[in-house]
Amino acid sequence: MYFDYAGHDQSLEPLRKGLAQILITDLATAGTVRVVERDRLQAVLDEQKLGKSGKLDASTAARIGKLLGARYLVLGSYFDAMGAFRVDARLVKVETGEIVKSIGASGKSDDFLALEQKIAEGLRAAVENLAPVDARRPEQGAEGRPGPKRPQRLNTGTAVTYGRALVAVDSGDKKTARALFRDVLAAQPDFELAQRDLDRLIQ
């Protein structure tokens, strides 16, 4: 799910979608975890008239999880304070609402990617430990599934711009989205996920 922003700088709000997309991509390319794509998540939120809303309560999040056919939800929040950045994630069992794992990461705002990677690695390990052995095996055709390489670094400002591009995509403003993706790539040329998203818009 999109993480909640718990700070006061509203310019960081679009990071909700950027963080979700990067996490989804990191988890999906592992091959051992089946992850609902962000496009599908956004479609369900739109269908439920929740596409533009902010925080979701626990019961609404569980309902969305069931509609997505997910066994677990990843919920979380992030905030900034005095040059520091904090991300917290919770792995929640959809059927019961039980929090089965909490993961947190703190660091400098100019190294957003390191925080995201810590969260992704913790979530991946948690899901694999919870699943039966047979369920950990990659789906047919998932082994070695290529994915975009992580950039060397990604600061919070560039990640926010990436989130703004996704907001534009979801609202149907492809022109603005293309311009924002190009801004992201100008700042971080090795951000292959942003390049993939841009390519999808210009095909």
Protein backbone atom coordinates (compact mmCIF):
# COMPACT_ATOMS: atom_id res chain seq x y z
CA MET A 1 0.00 0.00 0.00
CA TYR A 2 1.04 3.64 -0.30
CA PHE A 3 2.84 4.70 2.87
CA ASP A 4 1.46 7.52 5.00
CA TYR A 5 3.43 10.73 5.23
CA ALA A 6 3.63 11.76 8.89
CA GLY A 7 5.54 15.02 8.45
CA HIS A 8 4.60 18.63 7.75
CA ASP A 9 6.27 19.32 4.39
CA GLN A 10 3.51 18.61 1.89
CA SER A 11 6.01 18.61 -0.97
CA LEU A 12 7.06 15.15 0.27
CA GLU A 13 3.55 13.70 -0.09
CA PRO A 14 4.13 12.31 -3.65
CA LEU A 15 6.90 10.11 -2.24
CA ARG A 16 4.09 7.76 -1.13
CA LYS A 17 3.80 6.44 -4.67
CA GLY A 18 7.50 6.54 -5.47
CA LEU A 19 8.38 4.52 -2.39
CA ALA A 20 5.68 1.95 -3.17
CA GLN A 21 6.82 1.53 -6.77
CA ILE A 22 10.47 1.06 -5.83
CA LEU A 23 9.61 -1.43 -3.07
CA ILE A 24 7.28 -3.39 -5.37
CA THR A 25 9.97 -3.61 -8.02
CA ASP A 26 12.65 -4.73 -5.56
CA LEU A 27 10.40 -7.42 -4.08
CA ALA A 28 9.09 -8.64 -7.45
CA THR A 29 12.51 -9.09 -9.01
CA ALA A 30 13.55 -11.39 -6.17
CA GLY A 31 11.49 -14.14 -7.82
CA THR A 32 10.52 -15.80 -4.53
CA VAL A 33 7.70 -13.38 -3.65
CA ARG A 34 4.61 -12.68 -5.73
CA VAL A 35 3.81 -8.98 -5.52
CA VAL A 36 0.77 -7.06 -6.74
CA GLU A 37 1.88 -4.46 -9.29
CA ARG A 38 1.32 -0.80 -8.44
CA ASP A 39 -0.94 -0.34 -11.49
CA ARG A 40 -3.28 -2.99 -10.11
CA LEU A 41 -3.21 -1.44 -6.64
CA GLN A 42 -4.04 1.97 -8.11
CA ALA A 43 -6.87 0.49 -10.20
CA VAL A 44 -8.49 -1.06 -7.11
CA LEU A 45 -8.09 2.16 -5.13
CA ASP A 46 -9.75 4.06 -7.98
CA GLU A 47 -12.58 1.53 -8.18
CA GLN A 48 -13.20 1.96 -4.47
CA LYS A 49 -13.08 5.77 -4.78
CA LEU A 50 -9.88 5.81 -2.75
CA GLY A 51 -7.44 6.77 -5.50
CA LYS A 52 -6.99 10.35 -4.28
CA SER A 53 -7.46 9.83 -0.58
CA GLY A 54 -4.71 9.84 1.99
CA LYS A 55 -4.53 7.47 4.91
CA LEU A 56 -6.55 4.25 5.01
CA ASP A 57 -7.82 2.78 8.26
CA ALA A 58 -7.07 -0.84 9.11
CA SER A 59 -10.44 -2.21 7.99
CA THR A 60 -10.31 -0.40 4.64
CA ALA A 61 -6.76 -1.58 4.03
CA ALA A 62 -7.82 -5.16 4.79
CA ARG A 63 -10.71 -4.85 2.33
CA ILE A 64 -8.32 -3.61 -0.36
CA GLY A 65 -5.99 -6.52 0.41
CA LYS A 66 -8.81 -9.01 -0.09
CA LEU A 67 -9.85 -7.39 -3.37
CA LEU A 68 -6.25 -7.69 -4.55
CA GLY A 69 -6.14 -11.35 -3.55
CA ALA A 70 -3.18 -10.67 -1.27
CA ARG A 71 -2.29 -12.73 1.79
CA TYR A 72 -0.23 -9.92 3.29
CA LEU A 73 -0.25 -6.16 3.10
CA VAL A 74 2.70 -3.85 3.53
CA LEU A 75 1.64 -0.69 5.34
CA GLY A 76 3.88 2.04 6.63
CA SER A 77 4.78 5.66 7.13
CA TYR A 78 7.67 8.03 6.63
CA PHE A 79 8.69 11.43 7.93
CA ASP A 80 11.54 13.89 7.88
CA ALA A 81 13.01 15.93 10.71
CA MET A 82 16.08 18.19 10.80
CA GLY A 83 17.82 16.59 7.82
CA ALA A 84 17.03 13.04 8.91
CA PHE A 85 14.58 10.66 7.31
CA ARG A 86 12.66 7.75 8.81
CA VAL A 87 10.69 4.95 7.12
CA ASP A 88 8.64 2.38 9.04
CA ALA A 89 6.90 -0.62 7.48
CA ARG A 90 4.50 -3.22 8.85
CA LEU A 91 3.75 -6.59 7.30
CA VAL A 92 0.08 -7.32 8.07
CA LYS A 93 -1.82 -10.57 7.55
CA VAL A 94 -4.92 -9.66 5.53
CA GLU A 95 -7.16 -12.37 7.00
CA THR A 96 -6.66 -11.38 10.64
CA GLY A 97 -5.16 -7.88 10.61
CA GLU A 98 -2.27 -9.21 12.69
CA ILE A 99 1.02 -7.32 12.42
CA VAL A 100 3.53 -10.09 11.81
CA LYS A 101 6.65 -7.97 11.30
CA SER A 102 7.71 -4.35 11.81
CA ILE A 103 10.77 -2.90 10.09
CA GLY A 104 12.26 0.56 10.44
CA ALA A 105 15.11 2.46 8.85
CA SER A 106 16.57 5.88 9.63
CA GLY A 107 19.21 7.89 7.83
CA LYS A 108 20.09 11.04 5.97
CA SER A 109 17.65 12.40 3.43
CA ASP A 110 20.32 12.43 0.73
CA ASP A 111 20.55 8.62 0.83
CA PHE A 112 16.92 7.61 0.43
CA LEU A 113 17.82 4.45 -1.49
CA ALA A 114 19.72 2.95 1.43
CA LEU A 115 16.63 3.28 3.62
CA GLU A 116 14.39 1.74 0.97
CA GLN A 117 16.78 -1.18 0.49
CA LYS A 118 16.80 -1.93 4.21
CA ILE A 119 13.00 -2.00 4.25
CA ALA A 120 12.84 -4.17 1.10
CA GLU A 121 15.36 -6.69 2.44
CA GLY A 122 13.55 -6.93 5.76
CA LEU A 123 10.17 -7.46 4.08
CA ARG A 124 11.52 -10.08 1.71
CA ALA A 125 13.10 -12.05 4.55
CA ALA A 126 9.93 -11.77 6.65
CA VAL A 127 7.64 -13.07 3.90
CA GLU A 128 9.96 -15.93 3.02
CA ASN A 129 10.14 -16.99 6.67
CA LEU A 130 6.35 -16.94 6.99
CA ALA A 131 5.58 -18.87 3.80
CA PRO A 132 5.61 -22.68 3.59
CA VAL A 133 8.70 -24.06 1.87
CA ASP A 134 6.79 -24.89 -1.32
CA ALA A 135 5.38 -21.35 -1.51
CA ARG A 136 8.89 -19.91 -1.53
CA ARG A 137 9.68 -21.45 -4.87
CA PRO A 138 9.50 -19.00 -7.77
CA GLU A 139 6.49 -19.23 -10.03
CA GLN A 140 7.02 -20.85 -13.39
CA GLY A 141 8.96 -18.45 -15.54
CA ALA A 142 9.90 -16.25 -12.57
CA GLU A 143 13.43 -17.57 -12.12
CA GLY A 144 15.98 -15.03 -13.23
CA ARG A 145 13.28 -12.53 -14.05
CA PRO A 146 15.16 -9.44 -15.18
CA GLY A 147 14.38 -6.19 -13.49
CA PRO A 148 15.71 -2.65 -13.56
CA LYS A 149 19.00 -2.24 -11.74
CA ARG A 150 19.08 -0.04 -8.69
CA PRO A 151 20.79 3.32 -9.13
CA GLN A 152 24.01 3.92 -7.26
CA ARG A 153 22.31 6.52 -5.08
CA LEU A 154 18.93 8.20 -4.88
CA ASN A 155 18.34 11.25 -2.77
CA THR A 156 14.94 12.14 -1.37
CA GLY A 157 14.45 15.08 -3.73
CA THR A 158 14.85 12.92 -6.83
CA ALA A 159 12.62 10.22 -5.29
CA VAL A 160 9.93 12.85 -4.67
CA THR A 161 10.13 13.97 -8.31
CA TYR A 162 9.72 10.33 -9.31
CA GLY A 163 6.64 10.13 -7.08
CA ARG A 164 5.23 13.28 -8.70
CA ALA A 165 5.68 11.63 -12.10
CA LEU A 166 3.66 8.61 -10.92
CA VAL A 167 0.94 10.91 -9.60
CA ALA A 168 0.78 12.50 -13.06
CA VAL A 169 0.58 9.05 -14.69
CA ASP A 170 -2.31 8.05 -12.44
CA SER A 171 -4.19 11.27 -13.20
CA GLY A 172 -3.76 10.76 -16.96
CA ASP A 173 -1.40 13.72 -17.45
CA LYS A 174 1.17 11.96 -19.62
CA LYS A 175 2.85 15.17 -20.77
CA THR A 176 3.69 16.22 -17.22
CA ALA A 177 4.68 12.66 -16.33
CA ARG A 178 7.13 12.46 -19.23
CA ALA A 179 8.70 15.79 -18.26
CA LEU A 180 9.07 14.71 -14.63
CA PHE A 181 10.57 11.33 -15.55
CA ARG A 182 13.10 13.18 -17.71
CA ASP A 183 13.93 15.45 -14.76
CA VAL A 184 14.52 12.34 -12.64
CA LEU A 185 16.82 10.83 -15.26
CA ALA A 186 18.70 14.10 -15.69
CA ALA A 187 19.46 14.03 -11.96
CA GLN A 188 20.02 10.26 -11.78
CA PRO A 189 20.83 8.79 -15.23
CA ASP A 190 21.27 5.24 -13.88
CA PHE A 191 17.73 5.09 -12.42
CA GLU A 192 16.54 2.30 -14.73
CA LEU A 193 13.08 2.04 -13.15
CA ALA A 194 12.35 5.65 -14.10
CA GLN A 195 13.65 4.98 -17.61
CA ARG A 196 11.32 1.99 -17.90
CA ASP A 197 8.35 4.07 -16.77
CA LEU A 198 9.24 6.79 -19.27
CA ASP A 199 9.59 4.25 -22.07
CA ARG A 200 6.11 2.94 -21.34
CA LEU A 201 4.71 6.44 -21.88
CA ILE A 202 6.42 7.09 -25.20
CA GLN A 203 5.79 3.73 -26.88
